[in-house]
mmCIF file of C-alpha atoms in Angstrom:
data_model
loop_
_atom_site.group_PDB
_atom_site.id
_atom_site.type_symbol
_atom_site.label_atom_id
_atom_site.label_comp_id
_atom_site.label_asym_id
_atom_site.label_seq_id
_atom_site.Cartn_x
_atom_site.Cartn_y
_atom_site.Cartn_z
ATOM 1 C CA UNK A 37 0.268 -0.095 0.150
ATOM 2 C CA UNK A 38 1.197 3.865 -0.457
ATOM 3 C CA UNK A 39 -0.830 6.090 2.317
ATOM 4 C CA UNK A 40 -0.158 9.984 0.704
ATOM 5 C CA UNK A 41 -1.581 12.712 2.188
ATOM 6 C CA UNK A 42 0.007 16.600 2.330
ATOM 7 C CA UNK A 43 2.171 17.614 5.288
ATOM 8 C CA UNK A 44 2.252 20.536 7.980
ATOM 9 C CA UNK A 45 4.881 22.491 4.255
ATOM 10 C CA UNK A 46 1.836 21.518 1.001
ATOM 11 C CA UNK A 47 4.378 18.781 0.616
ATOM 12 C CA UNK A 48 3.426 15.270 -0.877
ATOM 13 C CA UNK A 49 4.484 12.073 1.426
ATOM 14 C CA UNK A 50 4.328 8.521 1.070
ATOM 15 C CA UNK A 51 3.668 5.560 3.957
ATOM 16 C CA UNK A 52 4.887 2.712 2.029
ATOM 17 C CA UNK A 53 3.137 -0.568 4.317
ATOM 18 C CA UNK A 54 3.813 -4.604 3.335
ATOM 19 C CA UNK A 55 2.388 -7.825 3.257
ATOM 20 C CA UNK A 56 4.090 -11.327 2.350
ATOM 21 C CA UNK A 57 1.764 -13.833 2.873
ATOM 22 C CA UNK A 58 -1.113 -15.179 3.675
ATOM 23 C CA UNK A 59 -3.799 -15.545 6.389
ATOM 24 C CA UNK A 60 -3.448 -13.720 9.624
ATOM 25 C CA UNK A 61 -1.616 -12.842 12.789
ATOM 26 C CA UNK A 62 2.173 -13.732 12.108
ATOM 27 C CA UNK A 63 4.330 -10.158 12.633
ATOM 28 C CA UNK A 64 5.133 -6.610 11.923
ATOM 29 C CA UNK A 65 7.428 -4.908 11.646
ATOM 30 C CA UNK A 66 7.051 -0.923 12.036
ATOM 31 C CA UNK A 67 9.905 1.950 10.886
ATOM 32 C CA UNK A 68 10.008 5.481 9.459
ATOM 33 C CA UNK A 69 12.054 6.568 6.113
ATOM 34 C CA UNK A 70 13.235 9.459 8.160
ATOM 35 C CA UNK A 71 16.101 11.295 9.179
ATOM 36 C CA UNK A 72 16.141 14.480 11.622
ATOM 37 C CA UNK A 73 19.013 17.099 9.605
ATOM 38 C CA UNK A 74 23.238 17.383 9.377
ATOM 39 C CA UNK A 75 23.997 20.373 9.120
ATOM 40 C CA UNK A 76 27.662 20.003 10.725
ATOM 41 C CA UNK A 77 28.720 16.625 10.148
ATOM 42 C CA UNK A 78 32.367 14.580 10.990
ATOM 43 C CA UNK A 79 33.732 14.206 7.480
ATOM 44 C CA UNK A 80 34.806 16.641 4.730
ATOM 45 C CA UNK A 81 36.210 13.732 2.422
ATOM 46 C CA UNK A 82 32.449 12.181 2.555
ATOM 47 C CA UNK A 83 28.944 13.758 3.055
ATOM 48 C CA UNK A 84 26.874 12.444 5.281
ATOM 49 C CA UNK A 85 24.249 10.759 2.812
ATOM 50 C CA UNK A 86 27.812 8.963 1.020
ATOM 51 C CA UNK A 87 27.112 5.988 3.425
ATOM 52 C CA UNK A 88 31.057 4.917 4.870
ATOM 53 C CA UNK A 89 32.204 2.240 6.152
ATOM 54 C CA UNK A 90 35.894 2.999 8.780
ATOM 55 C CA UNK A 91 36.364 0.900 12.175
ATOM 56 C CA UNK A 92 34.057 -1.213 11.235
ATOM 57 C CA UNK A 93 31.137 0.588 11.299
ATOM 58 C CA UNK A 94 28.988 2.111 8.559
ATOM 59 C CA UNK A 95 28.615 6.229 9.151
ATOM 60 C CA UNK A 96 25.414 7.639 7.456
ATOM 61 C CA UNK A 97 23.238 9.825 8.702
ATOM 62 C CA UNK A 98 20.156 7.596 9.409
ATOM 63 C CA UNK A 99 22.365 4.563 10.022
ATOM 64 C CA UNK A 100 21.845 4.514 13.248
ATOM 65 C CA UNK A 101 18.361 6.016 13.031
ATOM 66 C CA UNK A 102 16.898 3.489 11.595
ATOM 67 C CA UNK A 103 18.285 2.767 7.809
ATOM 68 C CA UNK A 104 20.285 0.447 9.407
ATOM 69 C CA UNK A 105 17.216 -1.649 11.220
ATOM 70 C CA UNK A 106 15.325 -0.888 7.475
ATOM 71 C CA UNK A 107 17.796 -3.242 5.396
ATOM 72 C CA UNK A 108 18.168 -6.225 8.419
ATOM 73 C CA UNK A 109 14.606 -6.689 7.659
ATOM 74 C CA UNK A 110 14.914 -6.620 3.926
ATOM 75 C CA UNK A 111 17.753 -9.187 4.546
ATOM 76 C CA UNK A 112 15.861 -11.057 6.984
ATOM 77 C CA UNK A 113 11.861 -11.387 4.740
ATOM 78 C CA UNK A 114 14.170 -12.044 2.416
ATOM 79 C CA UNK A 115 15.309 -15.264 3.526
ATOM 80 C CA UNK A 116 12.695 -16.569 4.516
ATOM 81 C CA UNK A 117 11.065 -18.798 0.713
ATOM 82 C CA UNK A 118 6.825 -18.076 0.560
ATOM 83 C CA UNK A 119 6.614 -21.664 0.510
ATOM 84 C CA UNK A 120 7.814 -21.966 4.257
ATOM 85 C CA UNK A 121 5.764 -18.805 5.088
ATOM 86 C CA UNK A 122 2.345 -20.321 6.978
ATOM 87 C CA UNK A 123 1.460 -16.622 8.153
ATOM 88 C CA UNK A 124 2.220 -12.960 7.536
ATOM 89 C CA UNK A 125 5.020 -10.372 7.338
ATOM 90 C CA UNK A 126 3.908 -6.987 7.806
ATOM 91 C CA UNK A 127 6.648 -3.897 7.015
ATOM 92 C CA UNK A 128 5.770 -0.432 7.893
ATOM 93 C CA UNK A 129 7.716 2.552 6.888
ATOM 94 C CA UNK A 130 6.691 5.641 7.996
ATOM 95 C CA UNK A 131 7.212 9.536 7.201
ATOM 96 C CA UNK A 132 7.498 12.590 9.136
ATOM 97 C CA UNK A 133 8.429 10.619 13.357
ATOM 98 C CA UNK A 134 10.430 12.621 13.500
ATOM 99 C CA UNK A 135 8.523 15.769 13.374
ATOM 100 C CA UNK A 136 5.353 14.143 15.307
ATOM 101 C CA UNK A 137 3.691 11.019 14.268
ATOM 102 C CA UNK A 138 2.412 12.193 11.252
ATOM 103 C CA UNK A 139 3.189 9.673 9.125
ATOM 104 C CA UNK A 140 1.670 7.094 11.710
ATOM 105 C CA UNK A 141 -1.019 8.401 12.428
ATOM 106 C CA UNK A 142 -1.784 8.686 8.865
ATOM 107 C CA UNK A 143 -1.035 4.622 8.712
ATOM 108 C CA UNK A 144 -3.703 4.289 11.363
ATOM 109 C CA UNK A 145 -6.819 5.976 9.542
ATOM 110 C CA UNK A 146 -6.284 4.829 5.804
ATOM 111 C CA UNK A 147 -4.460 1.541 5.938
ATOM 112 C CA UNK A 148 -6.095 -1.476 5.030
ATOM 113 C CA UNK A 149 -3.568 -3.455 6.813
ATOM 114 C CA UNK A 150 -2.751 -1.626 8.918
ATOM 115 C CA UNK A 151 -6.481 -2.642 10.764
ATOM 116 C CA UNK A 152 -5.854 -5.934 9.511
ATOM 117 C CA UNK A 153 -3.061 -6.243 12.267
ATOM 118 C CA UNK A 154 -5.788 -4.242 14.188
ATOM 119 C CA UNK A 155 -7.674 -7.625 13.629
ATOM 120 C CA UNK A 156 -6.036 -9.241 14.559
ATOM 121 C CA UNK A 157 -3.635 -8.642 16.947
ATOM 122 C CA UNK A 158 -0.229 -9.173 14.769
ATOM 123 C CA UNK A 159 2.566 -9.272 17.666
ATOM 124 C CA UNK A 160 4.651 -5.822 16.383
ATOM 125 C CA UNK A 161 8.054 -4.858 16.244
ATOM 126 C CA UNK A 162 9.011 -0.842 16.459
ATOM 127 C CA UNK A 163 12.777 -1.481 15.011
ATOM 128 C CA UNK A 164 14.684 1.752 16.424
ATOM 129 C CA UNK A 165 17.837 0.991 17.865
ATOM 130 C CA UNK A 166 17.968 -1.091 20.855
ATOM 131 C CA UNK A 167 20.945 -2.453 20.646
ATOM 132 C CA UNK A 168 18.958 -6.070 19.676
ATOM 133 C CA UNK A 169 17.861 -5.873 23.928
ATOM 134 C CA UNK A 170 13.094 -5.856 24.323
ATOM 135 C CA UNK A 171 11.881 -3.355 25.603
ATOM 136 C CA UNK A 172 8.828 -3.887 26.252
ATOM 137 C CA UNK A 173 7.366 -0.127 27.601
ATOM 138 C CA UNK A 174 8.848 3.764 26.211
ATOM 139 C CA UNK A 175 6.836 7.618 27.052
ATOM 140 C CA UNK A 176 4.633 9.154 24.379
ATOM 141 C CA UNK A 177 5.040 13.392 24.068
ATOM 142 C CA UNK A 178 3.393 16.169 24.301
ATOM 143 C CA UNK A 179 4.165 19.931 23.312
ATOM 144 C CA UNK A 180 2.370 23.207 25.251
ATOM 145 C CA UNK A 181 2.605 26.558 23.818
ATOM 146 C CA UNK A 182 2.451 29.941 25.581
ATOM 147 C CA UNK A 183 2.004 33.332 24.081
ATOM 148 C CA UNK A 184 1.419 36.321 25.253
ATOM 149 C CA UNK A 185 1.756 38.893 22.319
ATOM 150 C CA UNK A 186 2.315 42.889 23.528
ATOM 151 C CA UNK A 187 3.012 45.811 21.971
ATOM 152 C CA UNK A 188 6.712 47.175 20.122
ATOM 153 C CA UNK A 189 8.545 50.037 21.247
ATOM 154 C CA UNK A 190 11.434 51.906 21.963
ATOM 155 C CA UNK A 191 12.390 51.317 24.890
ATOM 156 C CA UNK A 192 12.716 54.705 25.522
ATOM 157 C CA UNK A 193 8.672 55.865 26.683
ATOM 158 C CA UNK A 194 5.339 54.071 27.110
ATOM 159 C CA UNK A 195 3.883 53.600 23.956
ATOM 160 C CA UNK A 196 4.612 50.583 23.950
ATOM 161 C CA UNK A 197 4.096 47.120 25.738
ATOM 162 C CA UNK A 198 5.972 44.638 26.646
ATOM 163 C CA UNK A 199 4.371 40.717 26.343
ATOM 164 C CA UNK A 200 6.433 39.397 28.672
ATOM 165 C CA UNK A 201 5.278 40.578 31.924
ATOM 166 C CA UNK A 202 2.681 38.370 30.950
ATOM 167 C CA UNK A 203 4.282 36.066 30.650
ATOM 168 C CA UNK A 204 6.625 35.677 33.766
ATOM 169 C CA UNK A 205 3.437 34.645 36.597
ATOM 170 C CA UNK A 206 2.096 31.098 34.101
ATOM 171 C CA UNK A 207 6.709 30.331 34.398
ATOM 172 C CA UNK A 208 6.033 30.598 37.083
ATOM 173 C CA UNK A 209 4.204 28.825 37.420
ATOM 174 C CA UNK A 210 5.831 26.597 34.665
ATOM 175 C CA UNK A 211 8.268 25.934 37.958
ATOM 176 C CA UNK A 212 6.681 25.354 40.207
ATOM 177 C CA UNK A 213 5.239 21.770 38.815
ATOM 178 C CA UNK A 214 8.431 21.431 38.299
ATOM 179 C CA UNK A 215 10.199 21.129 40.959
ATOM 180 C CA UNK A 216 6.563 19.285 42.081
ATOM 181 C CA UNK A 217 7.194 16.504 38.860
ATOM 182 C CA UNK A 218 10.887 15.772 39.898
ATOM 183 C CA UNK A 219 9.850 15.471 43.947
ATOM 184 C CA UNK A 220 6.846 13.956 44.214
ATOM 185 C CA UNK A 221 6.819 10.320 43.783
ATOM 186 C CA UNK A 222 2.751 9.973 42.116
ATOM 187 C CA UNK A 223 4.224 11.865 39.790
ATOM 188 C CA UNK A 224 6.564 9.307 38.261
ATOM 189 C CA UNK A 225 6.807 6.147 37.161
ATOM 190 C CA UNK A 226 9.789 4.291 38.329
ATOM 191 C CA UNK A 227 10.440 1.940 35.675
ATOM 192 C CA UNK A 228 11.897 4.819 33.723
ATOM 193 C CA UNK A 229 14.675 6.100 34.071
ATOM 194 C CA UNK A 230 14.894 9.383 34.189
ATOM 195 C CA UNK A 231 11.155 8.390 36.439
ATOM 196 C CA UNK A 232 10.067 11.967 36.086
ATOM 197 C CA UNK A 233 7.810 12.957 32.872
ATOM 198 C CA UNK A 234 11.078 15.462 32.122
ATOM 199 C CA UNK A 235 9.108 18.491 32.053
ATOM 200 C CA UNK A 236 11.495 21.116 29.597
ATOM 201 C CA UNK A 237 11.014 24.797 29.728
ATOM 202 C CA UNK A 238 12.332 26.856 26.704
ATOM 203 C CA UNK A 239 11.774 30.303 26.355
ATOM 204 C CA UNK A 240 11.750 33.238 23.565
ATOM 205 C CA UNK A 241 10.651 36.893 22.845
ATOM 206 C CA UNK A 242 12.090 37.438 19.440
ATOM 207 C CA UNK A 243 13.228 40.512 20.454
ATOM 208 C CA UNK A 244 16.124 42.078 18.332
ATOM 209 C CA UNK A 245 17.637 44.866 20.567
ATOM 210 C CA UNK A 246 16.951 44.857 24.474
ATOM 211 C CA UNK A 247 15.687 48.573 23.566
ATOM 212 C CA UNK A 248 12.876 47.304 21.939
ATOM 213 C CA UNK A 249 9.523 46.380 23.970
ATOM 214 C CA UNK A 250 9.176 43.171 23.186
ATOM 215 C CA UNK A 251 5.802 42.194 21.410
ATOM 216 C CA UNK A 252 5.788 38.167 22.109
ATOM 217 C CA UNK A 253 6.587 35.657 24.412
ATOM 218 C CA UNK A 254 6.322 32.132 24.055
ATOM 219 C CA UNK A 255 7.554 29.438 26.164
ATOM 220 C CA UNK A 256 7.643 26.396 24.601
ATOM 221 C CA UNK A 257 7.166 23.118 27.617
ATOM 222 C CA UNK A 258 8.192 19.799 26.507
ATOM 223 C CA UNK A 259 7.501 16.971 28.359
ATOM 224 C CA UNK A 260 7.281 12.831 28.452
ATOM 225 C CA UNK A 261 3.626 11.426 29.632
ATOM 226 C CA UNK A 262 4.265 7.835 30.922
ATOM 227 C CA UNK A 263 3.038 5.041 31.845
ATOM 228 C CA UNK A 264 -0.281 4.790 34.295
ATOM 229 C CA UNK A 265 -0.017 8.307 35.988
ATOM 230 C CA UNK A 266 -2.251 10.748 34.870
ATOM 231 C CA UNK A 267 -1.084 13.676 33.843
ATOM 232 C CA UNK A 268 -4.235 15.623 32.982
ATOM 233 C CA UNK A 269 -4.467 17.870 36.794
ATOM 234 C CA UNK A 270 -1.118 18.988 35.463
ATOM 235 C CA UNK A 271 -2.494 20.621 31.177
ATOM 236 C CA UNK A 272 -5.673 21.970 33.608
ATOM 237 C CA UNK A 273 -2.872 23.814 36.542
ATOM 238 C CA UNK A 274 -1.174 25.021 33.451
ATOM 239 C CA UNK A 275 -4.199 26.147 31.278
ATOM 240 C CA UNK A 276 -5.805 28.028 34.078
ATOM 241 C CA UNK A 277 -2.063 29.713 34.786
ATOM 242 C CA UNK A 278 -2.204 30.678 30.669
ATOM 243 C CA UNK A 279 -6.505 31.474 31.308
ATOM 244 C CA UNK A 280 -5.454 34.022 34.106
ATOM 245 C CA UNK A 281 -2.859 35.881 33.017
ATOM 246 C CA UNK A 282 -4.510 36.377 29.289
ATOM 247 C CA UNK A 283 -1.624 34.215 27.057
ATOM 248 C CA UNK A 284 -2.676 31.573 24.176
ATOM 249 C CA UNK A 285 -2.067 28.174 24.639
ATOM 250 C CA UNK A 286 -1.429 25.774 22.331
ATOM 251 C CA UNK A 287 -1.571 21.569 23.562
ATOM 252 C CA UNK A 288 -0.191 19.474 20.013
ATOM 253 C CA UNK A 289 -0.776 15.939 22.230
ATOM 254 C CA UNK A 290 2.468 14.060 19.705
ATOM 255 C CA UNK A 291 2.306 10.377 20.694
ATOM 256 C CA UNK A 292 1.048 8.231 23.464
ATOM 257 C CA UNK A 293 3.421 5.989 26.442
ATOM 258 C CA UNK A 294 3.050 2.742 26.169
ATOM 259 C CA UNK A 295 3.811 -0.610 28.436
ATOM 260 C CA UNK A 296 3.017 -3.560 27.148
ATOM 261 C CA UNK A 297 2.788 -6.926 30.133
ATOM 262 C CA UNK A 298 6.559 -8.148 30.528
ATOM 263 C CA UNK A 299 5.262 -10.959 31.188
ATOM 264 C CA UNK A 300 2.887 -11.070 28.672
ATOM 265 C CA UNK A 301 4.017 -14.693 26.193
ATOM 266 C CA UNK A 302 5.028 -11.700 22.790
ATOM 267 C CA UNK A 303 7.306 -10.083 24.905
ATOM 268 C CA UNK A 304 8.669 -13.274 26.579
ATOM 269 C CA UNK A 305 9.018 -15.449 23.592
ATOM 270 C CA UNK A 306 11.061 -11.779 22.468
ATOM 271 C CA UNK A 307 13.140 -12.225 25.947
ATOM 272 C CA UNK A 308 13.884 -16.573 24.379
ATOM 273 C CA UNK A 309 14.776 -15.207 20.564
ATOM 274 C CA UNK A 310 17.142 -13.071 21.505
ATOM 275 C CA UNK A 311 18.822 -14.342 24.521
ATOM 276 C CA UNK A 312 18.105 -11.052 26.552
ATOM 277 C CA UNK A 313 18.034 -11.289 30.258
ATOM 278 C CA UNK A 314 14.644 -8.982 30.720
ATOM 279 C CA UNK A 315 12.880 -6.205 29.377
ATOM 280 C CA UNK A 316 13.684 -2.970 29.687
ATOM 281 C CA UNK A 317 12.365 0.649 29.410
ATOM 282 C CA UNK A 318 13.536 3.802 27.113
ATOM 283 C CA UNK A 319 12.729 7.127 27.254
ATOM 284 C CA UNK A 320 12.194 8.150 23.812
ATOM 285 C CA UNK A 321 9.352 7.994 22.253
ATOM 286 C CA UNK A 322 8.031 5.279 18.502
ATOM 287 C CA UNK A 323 5.515 5.599 16.438
ATOM 288 C CA UNK A 324 4.077 3.066 18.741
ATOM 289 C CA UNK A 325 2.747 5.453 20.636
ATOM 290 C CA UNK A 326 -0.045 6.117 17.511
ATOM 291 C CA UNK A 327 -0.132 2.867 16.899
ATOM 292 C CA UNK A 328 -2.064 2.168 20.029
ATOM 293 C CA UNK A 329 -5.158 -0.065 18.598
ATOM 294 C CA UNK A 330 -1.396 -2.977 18.779
ATOM 295 C CA UNK A 331 -1.580 -4.329 22.622
ATOM 296 C CA UNK A 332 1.670 -6.253 21.767
ATOM 297 C CA UNK A 333 3.939 -3.956 20.064
ATOM 298 C CA UNK A 334 8.005 -4.449 21.113
ATOM 299 C CA UNK A 335 10.646 -1.790 20.480
ATOM 300 C CA UNK A 336 13.692 -3.420 19.561
ATOM 301 C CA UNK A 337 16.222 -2.773 16.239
ATOM 302 C CA UNK A 338 20.137 -2.966 16.145
ATOM 303 C CA UNK A 339 22.286 0.105 16.464
ATOM 304 C CA UNK A 340 22.726 2.309 19.819
ATOM 305 C CA UNK A 341 20.455 4.913 20.061
ATOM 306 C CA UNK A 342 23.647 7.420 21.858
ATOM 307 C CA UNK A 343 24.702 7.337 18.526
ATOM 308 C CA UNK A 344 21.430 9.210 16.847
ATOM 309 C CA UNK A 345 21.101 12.351 16.099
ATOM 310 C CA UNK A 346 25.097 12.965 16.317
ATOM 311 C CA UNK A 347 26.761 15.078 14.031
ATOM 312 C CA UNK A 348 29.279 11.768 13.275
ATOM 313 C CA UNK A 349 25.836 9.076 13.289
ATOM 314 C CA UNK A 350 27.137 5.136 13.047
ATOM 315 C CA UNK A 351 26.596 1.650 13.560
ATOM 316 C CA UNK A 352 28.389 -1.228 14.422
ATOM 317 C CA UNK A 353 28.808 -3.831 10.712
ATOM 318 C CA UNK A 354 28.377 -6.720 13.643
ATOM 319 C CA UNK A 355 25.196 -4.714 15.167
ATOM 320 C CA UNK A 356 24.170 -4.821 11.561
ATOM 321 C CA UNK A 357 24.556 -8.898 10.922
ATOM 322 C CA UNK A 358 23.438 -9.237 14.060
ATOM 323 C CA UNK A 359 19.606 -7.635 13.498
ATOM 324 C CA UNK A 360 19.532 -9.570 10.338
ATOM 325 C CA UNK A 361 20.088 -12.946 12.174
ATOM 326 C CA UNK A 362 17.712 -11.817 14.837
ATOM 327 C CA UNK A 363 14.974 -10.536 12.616
ATOM 328 C CA UNK A 364 14.799 -14.270 10.727
ATOM 329 C CA UNK A 365 14.462 -15.580 14.063
ATOM 330 C CA UNK A 366 11.085 -13.963 14.484
ATOM 331 C CA UNK A 367 9.375 -14.541 11.449
ATOM 332 C CA UNK A 368 9.861 -17.388 11.171
ATOM 333 C CA UNK A 369 9.057 -18.211 15.315
ATOM 334 C CA UNK A 370 5.479 -16.378 13.759
ATOM 335 C CA UNK A 371 5.409 -16.385 10.387
ATOM 336 C CA UNK A 372 6.844 -20.147 9.665
ATOM 337 C CA UNK A 373 5.696 -22.292 11.896
ATOM 338 C CA UNK A 374 1.996 -23.838 12.614
#
């Protein structure tokens, strides 16, 4: 399938969803085609989009996050003959994962294959880099944008209205929330490191000169909801503080947290196949936070997230080899056995 849509800049994007084999259940693999920008790069001889191999590593933007993983699954799928398959293998490749999971939302709305997966509760691998360790839970992602508006003028006069003055009380409440989230265990989940929602406050008044009265002030708060932690009271407090100070507040809910029961059959089978000692959690988000209707999913892929988005992004050749082997084992277990 090709699931097309226009992004926020009216650029046409495509999600590609494939299916190999027939029947029900099987296995699904989810990945994304986009990468973050590469404004700086470590090499002058090779650019960020020219693959280079050195010191048993493959260098290139997206090599770790997550084109190495995609290559492993494509290779693994080719190692399995059609006549061996008794259940289907689904392959989901989304666009715009790095900028809010927009492609995944289009898949949920418009993909017939995705509907099949939901109907049959197909076990799903989100192939992000985990060093081939089984991840059963991750945090979500949520953005608040508070905007205060004033009137620009020369600061030596009384003609302007400083937008920052209305923003300051809101920032004070945002700081109180930050402290509370860091210190109060009722807002925390101990299965994560860090166990908090990472309430990250940013401010900008977009003023080019120090002698101008700021006409606009903006605060962004990016935080990461967690399973079993109700963050709605925090949203209510933020809205109340914005309303009391005449600010506009915009909410962008990008992705939900997810948690698969670590004792369920799929996770335990994944642990056995990967020879992982125990499943773990991660604090970043994935398309899995949008594929909420799929109950049996894990994050599992080659590479180390610490190498993702860096100016010398790389993935180890050994991880690529092991990734292909691991994905082949998963396909044979879920797609080739009765």
